[in-house]
Amino acid sequence: MSDGPITDGPVPDQTMGEGTRAVRAGLPEARKYEPTLPGPVFAAHYHLPGEPTGPYTYGRDDNPTWTLLERAIGELEAPGATGTETVTFASGMAAVSAVLLSQVGSGDVVVLPDDGYQALPLVREQLEAYGVEVRTAPTGGDAQLEVLDGAKLLWIETPSNPGLDVCDVRRLVDVAHAVGALVAVDNTLATPLGQRPLELGADFAVASGTKGLTGHGDLLLGYVVCRDAALAARVRHWRKVVGAIPGPMEAWLAHRSLATLQLRSDRQCANALALARALAGRADISGLRYPGLPEDASHKIAAGQMRRFGSVVSFTLPDRAYAERFLAELRLVDDATSFGSVRSSAERRGRWGGDAVPEGFIRFSAGAEDTHDLVADVLRALDAVAAA
Ligand SMILES: *Cc1c(COP(=O)(O)O)cnc(C)c1O
């Protein structure tokens, strides 16, 4: 992170609770008559007489609004750690591409999950076009372990989207580091309040801030938190070269949203668990997955590395028409893609064609509604379809 005219606030107390940390993350030192969270800085260039030294020279290189947001995300992803650096991006995919394309080159081997975010196969094509060898394996059962030999970088997505399988990050990191591979973890679904990949040993925590991190479904953002400055320098250089920079307004809205991350996460995760409990055992539901359900296949590993289990629940209805009628019956839940918003949403994932899921597969994102209202709406919709 650049040293700049923005001075750090007091060093966060490590005994501080995560809600307190979320509320105060990245705030500058208190100065009389200054706002507590300074507004977005709209600048393509900055006054720069004489030698062009930083921190703020040109708007594609750095921006004071990013500085505060990057500091905040770093405090949440790696509280108390020294030497970590955060780089924010225009979207989650900008962050994902920045890590992969800045760290590997022709002849290198990359290991990707084969059940991860639906744009990963597009990244795979691009990597292969650049002469990178890409191997894939499923997330569940730590299957990626089997294909690590000779790899330069291991990409983990846990819980995976949309299947909600979980892998043991510490175990994969140990083996990857032993064979000389870097490890990146996509932390989008968990958010830093659910899981801290750097503490589990990963070299990069990468995420889309579009989802639960900012949680209002009104902006796109991405970030990379790097274990050390040398890794961060390449990621930052990539951002400068491709120009995939966040707008100052988005960066500021994201920072503002972080203050409620714990409040939102607590309600959304509680709603997801209540919903999963209400769906378990229903005759019209199969393949129910939520890592927070004690009986879920992922629960044991998830409980060993996650603090919260996320807002996403997945399940399968008998067929496509059944799933479509269910979505149409819902009153409090938007039929929309994406997840992590304070407003519940759900979609029939198979409509996109990218994921290997059954036609009736539903990805459900629990919002911050009152639990009894949300669960009642879902059960009413299911009953209405079953009765039709
Ligand atoms: C949405 C998502 C991304 C991509 O993020 P965008 O902000 O849409 O570019 C990457 N990984 C996962 C797991 C996601 O859910």
mmCIF file of C-alpha atoms and ligand atoms in Angstrom:
data_model
loop_
_atom_site.group_PDB
_atom_site.id
_atom_site.type_symbol
_atom_site.label_atom_id
_atom_site.label_comp_id
_atom_site.label_asym_id
_atom_site.label_seq_id
_atom_site.Cartn_x
_atom_site.Cartn_y
_atom_site.Cartn_z
ATOM 1 C CA MET A 1 0.000 0.000 0.000
ATOM 2 C CA SER A 2 1.326 3.463 -0.808
ATOM 3 C CA ASP A 3 2.346 5.831 1.939
ATOM 4 C CA GLY A 4 0.364 8.917 1.353
ATOM 5 C CA PRO A 5 -1.224 11.967 2.729
ATOM 6 C CA ILE A 6 -3.884 9.686 4.221
ATOM 7 C CA THR A 7 -2.551 8.637 7.593
ATOM 8 C CA ASP A 8 -3.498 5.416 9.300
ATOM 9 C CA GLY A 9 -6.017 5.486 12.065
ATOM 10 C CA PRO A 10 -4.950 4.011 15.390
ATOM 11 C CA VAL A 11 -3.539 0.486 14.979
ATOM 12 C CA PRO A 12 -6.535 -1.830 15.461
ATOM 13 C CA ASP A 13 -6.484 -3.600 18.790
ATOM 14 C CA GLN A 14 -6.157 -7.338 18.097
ATOM 15 C CA THR A 15 -8.614 -8.230 20.856
ATOM 16 C CA MET A 16 -11.247 -6.173 19.042
ATOM 17 C CA GLY A 17 -14.323 -8.107 17.934
ATOM 18 C CA GLU A 18 -14.939 -8.564 14.224
ATOM 19 C CA GLY A 19 -18.055 -6.379 14.261
ATOM 20 C CA THR A 20 -16.057 -3.515 15.731
ATOM 21 C CA ARG A 21 -13.307 -4.151 13.204
ATOM 22 C CA ALA A 22 -15.823 -4.085 10.332
ATOM 23 C CA VAL A 23 -17.300 -0.792 11.537
ATOM 24 C CA ARG A 24 -13.890 0.889 11.854
ATOM 25 C CA ALA A 25 -11.982 -0.859 9.041
ATOM 26 C CA GLY A 26 -9.775 1.436 7.010
ATOM 27 C CA LEU A 27 -10.886 4.695 8.633
ATOM 28 C CA PRO A 28 -8.264 7.450 8.597
ATOM 29 C CA GLU A 29 -7.035 9.173 11.716
ATOM 30 C CA ALA A 30 -9.600 11.554 13.220
ATOM 31 C CA ARG A 31 -9.018 15.142 12.149
ATOM 32 C CA LYS A 32 -11.162 18.032 13.285
ATOM 33 C CA TYR A 33 -13.745 19.049 10.635
ATOM 34 C CA GLU A 34 -12.866 16.136 8.378
ATOM 35 C CA PRO A 35 -15.522 13.498 7.620
ATOM 36 C CA THR A 36 -15.082 10.183 9.412
ATOM 37 C CA LEU A 37 -15.108 8.342 6.088
ATOM 38 C CA PRO A 38 -13.879 10.780 3.428
ATOM 39 C CA GLY A 39 -16.003 10.853 0.271
ATOM 40 C CA PRO A 40 -14.965 9.481 -3.108
ATOM 41 C CA VAL A 41 -12.042 11.245 -4.759
ATOM 42 C CA PHE A 42 -12.789 11.814 -8.436
ATOM 43 C CA ALA A 43 -9.459 12.442 -10.087
ATOM 44 C CA ALA A 44 -7.861 11.372 -13.355
ATOM 45 C CA HIS A 45 -4.678 13.192 -12.326
ATOM 46 C CA TYR A 46 -3.313 14.976 -9.263
ATOM 47 C CA HIS A 47 -1.270 18.159 -8.856
ATOM 48 C CA LEU A 48 2.251 16.931 -9.459
ATOM 49 C CA PRO A 49 4.940 19.588 -9.873
ATOM 50 C CA GLY A 50 8.549 18.446 -10.259
ATOM 51 C CA GLU A 51 9.700 14.851 -9.997
ATOM 52 C CA PRO A 52 6.719 12.508 -10.537
ATOM 53 C CA THR A 53 6.870 10.497 -7.325
ATOM 54 C CA GLY A 54 3.808 8.921 -5.690
ATOM 55 C CA PRO A 55 1.609 8.098 -4.001
ATOM 56 C CA TYR A 56 -0.908 9.901 -6.187
ATOM 57 C CA THR A 57 0.196 10.754 -9.705
ATOM 58 C CA TYR A 58 -2.275 9.401 -12.262
ATOM 59 C CA GLY A 59 -5.727 7.940 -11.630
ATOM 60 C CA ARG A 60 -5.030 4.518 -13.131
ATOM 61 C CA ASP A 61 -2.147 3.962 -10.701
ATOM 62 C CA ASP A 62 -3.704 4.929 -7.402
ATOM 63 C CA ASN A 63 -6.530 6.787 -5.751
ATOM 64 C CA PRO A 64 -7.030 7.821 -2.089
ATOM 65 C CA THR A 65 -10.496 6.192 -2.032
ATOM 66 C CA TRP A 66 -8.923 2.870 -3.039
ATOM 67 C CA THR A 67 -6.230 3.350 -0.395
ATOM 68 C CA LEU A 68 -8.820 3.444 2.389
ATOM 69 C CA LEU A 69 -10.867 0.565 0.960
ATOM 70 C CA GLU A 70 -7.750 -1.575 0.442
ATOM 71 C CA ARG A 71 -6.670 -0.923 3.993
ATOM 72 C CA ALA A 72 -10.143 -1.904 5.229
ATOM 73 C CA ILE A 73 -10.291 -5.156 3.246
ATOM 74 C CA GLY A 74 -6.759 -6.038 4.395
ATOM 75 C CA GLU A 75 -7.775 -5.537 8.040
ATOM 76 C CA LEU A 76 -10.708 -7.928 7.580
ATOM 77 C CA GLU A 77 -8.926 -10.605 5.527
ATOM 78 C CA ALA A 78 -5.757 -10.667 7.619
ATOM 79 C CA PRO A 79 -6.267 -8.866 10.942
ATOM 80 C CA GLY A 80 -3.020 -8.103 12.696
ATOM 81 C CA ALA A 81 -0.849 -9.484 9.886
ATOM 82 C CA THR A 82 2.112 -7.414 8.784
ATOM 83 C CA GLY A 83 3.350 -7.223 5.225
ATOM 84 C CA THR A 84 0.105 -8.177 3.498
ATOM 85 C CA GLU A 85 -1.094 -5.924 0.683
ATOM 86 C CA THR A 86 -4.493 -5.484 -0.929
ATOM 87 C CA VAL A 87 -5.244 -4.507 -4.533
ATOM 88 C CA THR A 88 -8.815 -3.682 -5.566
ATOM 89 C CA PHE A 89 -10.256 -4.188 -9.051
ATOM 90 C CA ALA A 90 -13.239 -3.257 -11.181
ATOM 91 C CA SER A 91 -14.815 -6.712 -10.726
ATOM 92 C CA GLY A 92 -14.197 -10.119 -9.258
ATOM 93 C CA MET A 93 -13.132 -11.461 -12.650
ATOM 94 C CA ALA A 94 -10.611 -8.624 -12.986
ATOM 95 C CA ALA A 95 -9.101 -9.778 -9.677
ATOM 96 C CA VAL A 96 -9.186 -13.478 -10.634
ATOM 97 C CA SER A 97 -7.532 -12.791 -14.005
ATOM 98 C CA ALA A 98 -4.964 -10.501 -12.404
ATOM 99 C CA VAL A 99 -3.697 -13.236 -10.092
ATOM 100 C CA LEU A 100 -3.607 -15.964 -12.732
ATOM 101 C CA LEU A 101 -2.233 -13.910 -15.594
ATOM 102 C CA SER A 102 0.329 -11.995 -13.532
ATOM 103 C CA GLN A 103 1.791 -15.052 -11.803
ATOM 104 C CA VAL A 104 2.005 -17.699 -14.514
ATOM 105 C CA GLY A 105 3.321 -17.853 -18.047
ATOM 106 C CA SER A 106 3.944 -20.159 -20.983
ATOM 107 C CA GLY A 107 5.020 -23.639 -19.880
ATOM 108 C CA ASP A 108 3.683 -23.290 -16.331
ATOM 109 C CA VAL A 109 1.074 -25.616 -14.882
ATOM 110 C CA VAL A 110 -2.069 -24.264 -13.176
ATOM 111 C CA VAL A 111 -4.605 -26.353 -11.247
ATOM 112 C CA LEU A 112 -8.208 -25.118 -11.316
ATOM 113 C CA PRO A 113 -11.389 -26.568 -9.799
ATOM 114 C CA ASP A 114 -13.724 -28.077 -12.413
ATOM 115 C CA ASP A 115 -16.819 -27.111 -10.406
ATOM 116 C CA GLY A 116 -16.033 -23.475 -9.622
ATOM 117 C CA TYR A 117 -17.361 -20.131 -10.804
ATOM 118 C CA GLN A 118 -18.798 -20.386 -14.287
ATOM 119 C CA ALA A 119 -16.301 -17.965 -15.864
ATOM 120 C CA LEU A 120 -13.292 -20.130 -14.857
ATOM 121 C CA PRO A 121 -13.527 -22.207 -18.078
ATOM 122 C CA LEU A 122 -13.155 -18.924 -20.005
ATOM 123 C CA VAL A 123 -10.032 -18.138 -17.997
ATOM 124 C CA ARG A 124 -8.821 -21.642 -18.745
ATOM 125 C CA GLU A 125 -9.151 -21.041 -22.495
ATOM 126 C CA GLN A 126 -7.162 -17.827 -22.172
ATOM 127 C CA LEU A 127 -4.433 -19.482 -20.098
ATOM 128 C CA GLU A 128 -4.142 -22.293 -22.649
ATOM 129 C CA ALA A 129 -3.954 -19.794 -25.495
ATOM 130 C CA TYR A 130 -0.905 -18.350 -23.695
ATOM 131 C CA GLY A 131 0.747 -21.762 -23.450
ATOM 132 C CA VAL A 132 -0.154 -22.547 -19.834
ATOM 133 C CA GLU A 133 -1.015 -26.166 -19.019
ATOM 134 C CA VAL A 134 -4.304 -26.268 -17.082
ATOM 135 C CA ARG A 135 -5.357 -29.280 -15.011
ATOM 136 C CA THR A 136 -8.722 -29.520 -13.304
ATOM 137 C CA ALA A 137 -10.223 -31.589 -10.491
ATOM 138 C CA PRO A 138 -13.353 -31.290 -8.346
ATOM 139 C CA THR A 139 -13.368 -29.346 -5.079
ATOM 140 C CA GLY A 140 -14.799 -32.117 -2.884
ATOM 141 C CA GLY A 141 -12.557 -34.743 -1.313
ATOM 142 C CA ASP A 142 -9.455 -32.548 -1.802
ATOM 143 C CA ALA A 143 -9.270 -34.067 -5.313
ATOM 144 C CA GLN A 144 -6.972 -31.279 -6.508
ATOM 145 C CA LEU A 145 -4.182 -32.900 -4.442
ATOM 146 C CA GLU A 146 -3.876 -35.619 -7.078
ATOM 147 C CA VAL A 147 -2.897 -33.258 -9.905
ATOM 148 C CA LEU A 148 -0.513 -30.878 -8.097
ATOM 149 C CA ASP A 149 2.801 -32.297 -9.207
ATOM 150 C CA GLY A 150 4.879 -29.661 -10.997
ATOM 151 C CA ALA A 151 2.190 -26.972 -10.599
ATOM 152 C CA LYS A 152 3.076 -23.286 -10.339
ATOM 153 C CA LEU A 153 -0.280 -22.233 -8.923
ATOM 154 C CA LEU A 154 -3.240 -23.959 -7.281
ATOM 155 C CA TRP A 155 -6.614 -22.210 -7.480
ATOM 156 C CA ILE A 156 -9.132 -23.170 -4.776
ATOM 157 C CA GLU A 157 -12.766 -22.140 -4.550
ATOM 158 C CA THR A 158 -14.318 -23.174 -1.237
ATOM 159 C CA PRO A 159 -17.242 -23.370 -0.740
ATOM 160 C CA SER A 160 -17.560 -23.882 -4.486
ATOM 161 C CA ASN A 161 -20.179 -21.983 -6.429
ATOM 162 C CA PRO A 162 -22.825 -23.291 -7.026
ATOM 163 C CA GLY A 163 -22.324 -26.862 -5.722
ATOM 164 C CA LEU A 164 -21.186 -25.819 -2.199
ATOM 165 C CA ASP A 165 -18.490 -28.461 -1.897
ATOM 166 C CA VAL A 166 -15.669 -27.660 0.492
ATOM 167 C CA CYS A 167 -12.005 -28.643 0.517
ATOM 168 C CA ASP A 168 -9.451 -28.578 3.317
ATOM 169 C CA VAL A 169 -7.462 -25.411 2.614
ATOM 170 C CA ARG A 170 -4.650 -26.101 5.110
ATOM 171 C CA ARG A 171 -4.112 -29.584 3.732
ATOM 172 C CA LEU A 172 -4.000 -28.408 0.116
ATOM 173 C CA VAL A 173 -1.720 -25.499 1.006
ATOM 174 C CA ASP A 174 0.770 -27.788 2.778
ATOM 175 C CA VAL A 175 1.078 -30.093 -0.209
ATOM 176 C CA ALA A 176 1.091 -27.242 -2.759
ATOM 177 C CA HIS A 177 3.843 -25.380 -0.927
ATOM 178 C CA ALA A 178 5.858 -28.595 -0.614
ATOM 179 C CA VAL A 179 5.852 -28.928 -4.427
ATOM 180 C CA GLY A 180 6.597 -25.213 -4.869
ATOM 181 C CA ALA A 181 3.143 -24.054 -5.959
ATOM 182 C CA LEU A 182 1.485 -20.818 -4.928
ATOM 183 C CA VAL A 183 -2.078 -21.057 -3.607
ATOM 184 C CA ALA A 184 -4.953 -18.673 -4.293
ATOM 185 C CA VAL A 185 -8.339 -19.056 -2.594
ATOM 186 C CA ASP A 186 -11.515 -17.534 -4.027
ATOM 187 C CA ASN A 187 -13.168 -16.222 -0.865
ATOM 188 C CA THR A 188 -16.247 -14.724 -2.526
ATOM 189 C CA LEU A 189 -18.869 -16.980 -1.018
ATOM 190 C CA ALA A 190 -17.494 -16.985 2.533
ATOM 191 C CA THR A 191 -16.432 -13.300 2.746
ATOM 192 C CA PRO A 192 -13.592 -12.455 5.162
ATOM 193 C CA LEU A 193 -15.982 -12.819 8.099
ATOM 194 C CA GLY A 194 -16.637 -16.420 7.079
ATOM 195 C CA GLN A 195 -13.105 -17.540 6.278
ATOM 196 C CA ARG A 196 -9.587 -16.074 6.208
ATOM 197 C CA PRO A 197 -7.544 -17.867 3.550
ATOM 198 C CA LEU A 198 -4.233 -16.186 4.415
ATOM 199 C CA GLU A 199 -4.477 -17.506 7.983
ATOM 200 C CA LEU A 200 -5.067 -20.963 6.493
ATOM 201 C CA GLY A 201 -1.744 -20.560 4.667
ATOM 202 C CA ALA A 202 -2.801 -19.323 1.221
ATOM 203 C CA ASP A 203 -0.667 -16.816 -0.694
ATOM 204 C CA PHE A 204 -3.640 -14.942 -2.142
ATOM 205 C CA ALA A 205 -7.196 -14.331 -0.942
ATOM 206 C CA VAL A 206 -9.180 -13.297 -4.010
ATOM 207 C CA ALA A 207 -12.834 -12.337 -4.189
ATOM 208 C CA SER A 208 -15.664 -10.694 -5.971
ATOM 209 C CA GLY A 209 -16.799 -7.820 -3.783
ATOM 210 C CA THR A 210 -19.950 -7.741 -5.890
ATOM 211 C CA LYS A 211 -21.590 -10.420 -3.731
ATOM 212 C CA GLY A 212 -21.746 -10.684 0.057
ATOM 213 C CA LEU A 213 -18.850 -8.347 0.799
ATOM 214 C CA THR A 214 -20.758 -5.263 -0.315
ATOM 215 C CA GLY A 215 -24.149 -6.988 -0.122
ATOM 216 C CA HIS A 216 -26.574 -4.600 -1.815
ATOM 217 C CA GLY A 217 -26.478 -5.861 -5.391
ATOM 218 C CA ASP A 218 -25.647 -2.384 -6.658
ATOM 219 C CA LEU A 219 -21.988 -2.476 -7.669
ATOM 220 C CA LEU A 220 -19.209 -4.653 -9.089
ATOM 221 C CA LEU A 221 -15.836 -4.895 -7.378
ATOM 222 C CA GLY A 222 -12.965 -7.320 -6.884
ATOM 223 C CA TYR A 223 -9.910 -7.601 -4.678
ATOM 224 C CA VAL A 224 -6.734 -9.546 -4.084
ATOM 225 C CA VAL A 225 -5.011 -9.696 -0.695
ATOM 226 C CA CYS A 226 -1.428 -10.913 -1.029
ATOM 227 C CA ARG A 227 0.734 -12.502 1.608
ATOM 228 C CA ASP A 228 3.758 -10.428 0.633
ATOM 229 C CA ALA A 229 4.842 -7.331 -1.230
ATOM 230 C CA ALA A 230 6.607 -9.127 -4.087
ATOM 231 C CA LEU A 231 3.453 -11.014 -5.062
ATOM 232 C CA ALA A 232 1.405 -7.841 -4.667
ATOM 233 C CA ALA A 233 3.750 -5.865 -6.938
ATOM 234 C CA ARG A 234 2.994 -8.161 -9.882
ATOM 235 C CA VAL A 235 -0.749 -8.010 -9.257
ATOM 236 C CA ARG A 236 -0.629 -4.225 -8.974
ATOM 237 C CA HIS A 237 1.454 -3.997 -12.150
ATOM 238 C CA TRP A 238 -1.131 -6.133 -13.962
ATOM 239 C CA ARG A 239 -3.909 -3.760 -12.853
ATOM 240 C CA LYS A 240 -1.942 -0.827 -14.230
ATOM 241 C CA VAL A 241 -1.318 -2.590 -17.554
ATOM 242 C CA VAL A 242 -4.887 -3.760 -18.185
ATOM 243 C CA GLY A 243 -6.507 -0.814 -16.431
ATOM 244 C CA ALA A 244 -9.165 -2.908 -14.638
ATOM 245 C CA ILE A 245 -9.517 -0.297 -11.903
ATOM 246 C CA PRO A 246 -12.499 0.300 -9.629
ATOM 247 C CA GLY A 247 -14.352 3.584 -10.012
ATOM 248 C CA PRO A 248 -14.015 5.858 -6.971
ATOM 249 C CA MET A 249 -17.772 5.869 -6.417
ATOM 250 C CA GLU A 250 -17.903 2.070 -6.329
ATOM 251 C CA ALA A 251 -14.866 1.940 -4.049
ATOM 252 C CA TRP A 252 -16.462 4.385 -1.646
ATOM 253 C CA LEU A 253 -19.840 2.599 -1.642
ATOM 254 C CA ALA A 254 -18.003 -0.648 -0.969
ATOM 255 C CA HIS A 255 -16.148 0.843 1.977
ATOM 256 C CA ARG A 256 -19.374 2.273 3.380
ATOM 257 C CA SER A 257 -21.004 -1.161 3.025
ATOM 258 C CA LEU A 258 -18.254 -2.900 5.008
ATOM 259 C CA ALA A 259 -19.475 -1.246 8.195
ATOM 260 C CA THR A 260 -22.568 -3.482 8.138
ATOM 261 C CA LEU A 261 -20.783 -6.641 6.969
ATOM 262 C CA GLN A 262 -21.116 -8.398 10.316
ATOM 263 C CA LEU A 263 -24.762 -7.382 10.791
ATOM 264 C CA ARG A 264 -25.659 -8.515 7.295
ATOM 265 C CA SER A 265 -23.636 -11.727 7.490
ATOM 266 C CA ASP A 266 -25.135 -12.752 10.815
ATOM 267 C CA ARG A 267 -28.707 -12.360 9.561
ATOM 268 C CA GLN A 268 -28.035 -13.824 6.120
ATOM 269 C CA CYS A 269 -26.189 -16.868 7.474
ATOM 270 C CA ALA A 270 -28.904 -17.432 10.101
ATOM 271 C CA ASN A 271 -31.541 -17.210 7.374
ATOM 272 C CA ALA A 272 -29.616 -19.641 5.156
ATOM 273 C CA LEU A 273 -29.380 -22.155 8.006
ATOM 274 C CA ALA A 274 -33.054 -21.763 8.947
ATOM 275 C CA LEU A 275 -34.037 -22.263 5.324
ATOM 276 C CA ALA A 276 -31.821 -25.332 4.937
ATOM 277 C CA ARG A 277 -33.357 -26.798 8.117
ATOM 278 C CA ALA A 278 -36.873 -26.113 6.840
ATOM 279 C CA LEU A 279 -36.115 -27.763 3.485
ATOM 280 C CA ALA A 280 -34.364 -30.845 4.888
ATOM 281 C CA GLY A 281 -36.568 -33.910 4.666
ATOM 282 C CA ARG A 282 -39.165 -32.447 2.272
ATOM 283 C CA ALA A 283 -40.217 -34.912 -0.394
ATOM 284 C CA ASP A 284 -40.006 -32.354 -3.229
ATOM 285 C CA ILE A 285 -36.379 -31.417 -2.431
ATOM 286 C CA SER A 286 -33.292 -33.441 -3.283
ATOM 287 C CA GLY A 287 -29.569 -32.685 -3.193
ATOM 288 C CA LEU A 288 -29.919 -30.084 -0.421
ATOM 289 C CA ARG A 289 -26.548 -28.478 0.355
ATOM 290 C CA TYR A 290 -25.529 -25.976 3.016
ATOM 291 C CA PRO A 291 -22.129 -26.325 4.689
ATOM 292 C CA GLY A 292 -23.610 -25.036 7.954
ATOM 293 C CA LEU A 293 -26.042 -27.968 8.246
ATOM 294 C CA PRO A 294 -24.473 -30.472 10.664
ATOM 295 C CA GLU A 295 -25.525 -33.358 8.410
ATOM 296 C CA ASP A 296 -24.075 -31.773 5.236
ATOM 297 C CA ALA A 297 -21.200 -33.667 3.592
ATOM 298 C CA SER A 298 -19.055 -30.498 3.797
ATOM 299 C CA HIS A 299 -19.822 -29.606 7.391
ATOM 300 C CA LYS A 300 -16.904 -31.212 9.168
ATOM 301 C CA ILE A 301 -14.177 -29.622 7.037
ATOM 302 C CA ALA A 302 -16.107 -26.340 6.801
ATOM 303 C CA ALA A 303 -16.418 -26.141 10.591
ATOM 304 C CA GLY A 304 -12.647 -26.516 10.890
ATOM 305 C CA GLN A 305 -11.868 -23.514 8.688
ATOM 306 C CA MET A 306 -14.956 -21.284 8.539
ATOM 307 C CA ARG A 307 -16.500 -18.925 11.086
ATOM 308 C CA ARG A 308 -19.731 -18.547 9.134
ATOM 309 C CA PHE A 309 -21.063 -20.796 6.393
ATOM 310 C CA GLY A 310 -22.366 -18.249 3.916
ATOM 311 C CA SER A 311 -25.719 -17.113 2.584
ATOM 312 C CA VAL A 312 -26.091 -19.614 -0.248
ATOM 313 C CA VAL A 313 -28.192 -22.782 -0.072
ATOM 314 C CA SER A 314 -28.586 -25.104 -3.047
ATOM 315 C CA PHE A 315 -31.171 -27.783 -3.762
ATOM 316 C CA THR A 316 -32.880 -29.560 -6.618
ATOM 317 C CA LEU A 317 -36.572 -29.588 -7.487
ATOM 318 C CA PRO A 318 -38.085 -32.444 -9.561
ATOM 319 C CA ASP A 319 -37.690 -30.780 -12.967
ATOM 320 C CA ARG A 320 -37.317 -27.542 -14.869
ATOM 321 C CA ALA A 321 -41.032 -26.651 -14.985
ATOM 322 C CA TYR A 322 -41.377 -27.325 -11.247
ATOM 323 C CA ALA A 323 -38.415 -25.088 -10.501
ATOM 324 C CA GLU A 324 -39.767 -22.307 -12.713
ATOM 325 C CA ARG A 325 -43.166 -22.446 -11.015
ATOM 326 C CA PHE A 326 -41.491 -22.321 -7.598
ATOM 327 C CA LEU A 327 -39.489 -19.215 -8.543
ATOM 328 C CA ALA A 328 -42.601 -17.532 -9.945
ATOM 329 C CA GLU A 329 -44.533 -18.244 -6.716
ATOM 330 C CA LEU A 330 -41.984 -16.529 -4.431
ATOM 331 C CA ARG A 331 -42.990 -13.055 -3.215
ATOM 332 C CA LEU A 332 -39.991 -12.018 -1.119
ATOM 333 C CA VAL A 333 -37.320 -13.569 -3.308
ATOM 334 C CA ASP A 334 -36.200 -12.092 -6.620
ATOM 335 C CA ASP A 335 -35.625 -14.441 -9.549
ATOM 336 C CA ALA A 336 -32.169 -13.099 -10.316
ATOM 337 C CA THR A 337 -28.602 -14.267 -10.643
ATOM 338 C CA SER A 338 -25.694 -13.388 -8.325
ATOM 339 C CA PHE A 339 -25.895 -13.811 -4.548
ATOM 340 C CA GLY A 340 -24.987 -12.216 -1.214
ATOM 341 C CA SER A 341 -27.445 -9.306 -1.335
ATOM 342 C CA VAL A 342 -29.587 -8.157 1.599
ATOM 343 C CA ARG A 343 -32.555 -8.967 -0.652
ATOM 344 C CA SER A 344 -33.022 -12.704 -1.129
ATOM 345 C CA SER A 345 -32.691 -14.024 -4.650
ATOM 346 C CA ALA A 346 -32.851 -17.414 -6.292
ATOM 347 C CA GLU A 347 -32.409 -18.822 -9.749
ATOM 348 C CA ARG A 348 -32.606 -21.988 -11.756
ATOM 349 C CA ARG A 349 -28.920 -22.304 -12.367
ATOM 350 C CA GLY A 350 -29.272 -24.613 -15.376
ATOM 351 C CA ARG A 351 -30.712 -21.750 -17.434
ATOM 352 C CA TRP A 352 -27.157 -20.526 -18.075
ATOM 353 C CA GLY A 353 -25.890 -23.829 -19.418
ATOM 354 C CA GLY A 354 -22.409 -23.427 -17.868
ATOM 355 C CA ASP A 355 -22.635 -25.478 -14.669
ATOM 356 C CA ALA A 356 -23.015 -29.253 -14.530
ATOM 357 C CA VAL A 357 -26.268 -29.143 -12.545
ATOM 358 C CA PRO A 358 -29.697 -30.834 -12.900
ATOM 359 C CA GLU A 359 -32.490 -28.922 -14.683
ATOM 360 C CA GLY A 360 -34.333 -28.338 -11.385
ATOM 361 C CA PHE A 361 -31.239 -27.089 -9.506
ATOM 362 C CA ILE A 362 -31.871 -23.906 -7.499
ATOM 363 C CA ARG A 363 -29.161 -21.637 -6.108
ATOM 364 C CA PHE A 364 -30.789 -19.710 -3.291
ATOM 365 C CA SER A 365 -29.183 -16.619 -1.757
ATOM 366 C CA ALA A 366 -30.600 -15.767 1.666
ATOM 367 C CA GLY A 367 -31.022 -12.056 2.314
ATOM 368 C CA ALA A 368 -31.536 -10.075 5.507
ATOM 369 C CA GLU A 369 -35.333 -10.381 5.743
ATOM 370 C CA ASP A 370 -36.886 -11.539 9.019
ATOM 371 C CA THR A 371 -36.245 -15.258 9.227
ATOM 372 C CA HIS A 372 -39.867 -16.280 9.736
ATOM 373 C CA ASP A 373 -41.032 -14.213 6.756
ATOM 374 C CA LEU A 374 -38.427 -15.674 4.430
ATOM 375 C CA VAL A 375 -38.894 -19.287 5.473
ATOM 376 C CA ALA A 376 -42.688 -18.912 5.340
ATOM 377 C CA ASP A 377 -42.518 -17.465 1.810
ATOM 378 C CA VAL A 378 -40.361 -20.330 0.546
ATOM 379 C CA LEU A 379 -42.501 -23.042 2.174
ATOM 380 C CA ARG A 380 -45.700 -21.395 0.894
ATOM 381 C CA ALA A 381 -44.275 -21.293 -2.657
ATOM 382 C CA LEU A 382 -43.235 -24.961 -2.487
ATOM 383 C CA ASP A 383 -46.632 -25.981 -1.141
ATOM 384 C CA ALA A 384 -48.401 -24.001 -3.866
ATOM 385 C CA VAL A 385 -46.413 -25.768 -6.586
ATOM 386 C CA ALA A 386 -46.928 -29.173 -4.968
ATOM 387 C CA ALA A 387 -50.705 -28.559 -4.760
ATOM 388 C CA ALA A 388 -51.038 -27.348 -8.359
HETATM 389 C C1 LIG B 1 -19.275 -13.678 -8.968
HETATM 390 C C2 LIG B 1 -18.048 -14.492 -8.730
HETATM 391 C C3 LIG B 1 -16.828 -14.154 -9.339
HETATM 392 C C4 LIG B 1 -16.712 -13.020 -10.339
HETATM 393 O O1 LIG B 1 -17.036 -11.784 -9.802
HETATM 394 P P1 LIG B 1 -17.592 -10.534 -10.659
HETATM 395 O O2 LIG B 1 -17.603 -9.445 -9.667
HETATM 396 O O3 LIG B 1 -18.932 -10.936 -11.182
HETATM 397 O O4 LIG B 1 -16.618 -10.320 -11.778
HETATM 398 C C5 LIG B 1 -15.718 -14.917 -9.032
HETATM 399 N N1 LIG B 1 -15.796 -15.965 -8.175
HETATM 400 C C6 LIG B 1 -16.951 -16.325 -7.597
HETATM 401 C C7 LIG B 1 -16.971 -17.484 -6.667
HETATM 402 C C8 LIG B 1 -18.106 -15.604 -7.851
HETATM 403 O O5 LIG B 1 -19.262 -15.978 -7.281
#
